[in-house]
Amino acid sequence: MEITYTVSGMSCGHCKAAVESEVGQVPGVESVSADVDSKLVVVRGEGLDDTALRAAIDEAGYEAA
Ligand SMILES: [Cu+2]
């Protein structure tokens, strides 16, 4: 499955890395790709938990719309 989030506040490579690192630790996540320009974070994996993914984005210091 794949879930895409719009995450405001990402402005540079550090933001991208922070989001990808946190989200990548969520169980079931196989890949995560954050794009600073489009503000989109694409998460792929099995049995993804929306609540856990949003919490990880929050933990990184950003907010999923
Ligand atoms: Cu940044």
mmCIF file with all atom_site columns, C-alpha atoms and ligand atoms in Angstrom, residues 11-12 14-15 62, ligand 1:
data_model
loop_
_atom_site.group_PDB
_atom_site.id
_atom_site.type_symbol
_atom_site.label_atom_id
_atom_site.label_alt_id
_atom_site.label_comp_id
_atom_site.label_asym_id
_atom_site.label_entity_id
_atom_site.label_seq_id
_atom_site.pdbx_PDB_ins_code
_atom_site.Cartn_x
_atom_site.Cartn_y
_atom_site.Cartn_z
_atom_site.occupancy
_atom_site.B_iso_or_equiv
_atom_site.pdbx_formal_charge
_atom_site.auth_seq_id
_atom_site.auth_comp_id
_atom_site.auth_asym_id
_atom_site.auth_atom_id
_atom_site.pdbx_PDB_model_num
ATOM   1 C  CA . SER A 1 11 ? 12.336 23.639 3.276  1.00 0.00 ? 11 SER A CA 1
ATOM   2 C  CA . CYS A 1 12 ? 15.675 21.935 2.786  1.00 0.00 ? 12 CYS A CA 1
ATOM   3 C  CA . HIS A 1 14 ? 17.741 18.548 6.433  1.00 0.00 ? 14 HIS A CA 1
ATOM   4 C  CA . CYS A 1 15 ? 13.955 18.644 6.671  1.00 0.00 ? 15 CYS A CA 1
ATOM   5 C  CA . TYR A 1 62 ? 6.454  18.853 10.990 1.00 0.00 ? 62 TYR A CA 1
HETATM 6 CU CU . CU  B 2 .  ? 15.171 22.192 6.478  1.00 0.00 ? 1  CU  B CU 1
#
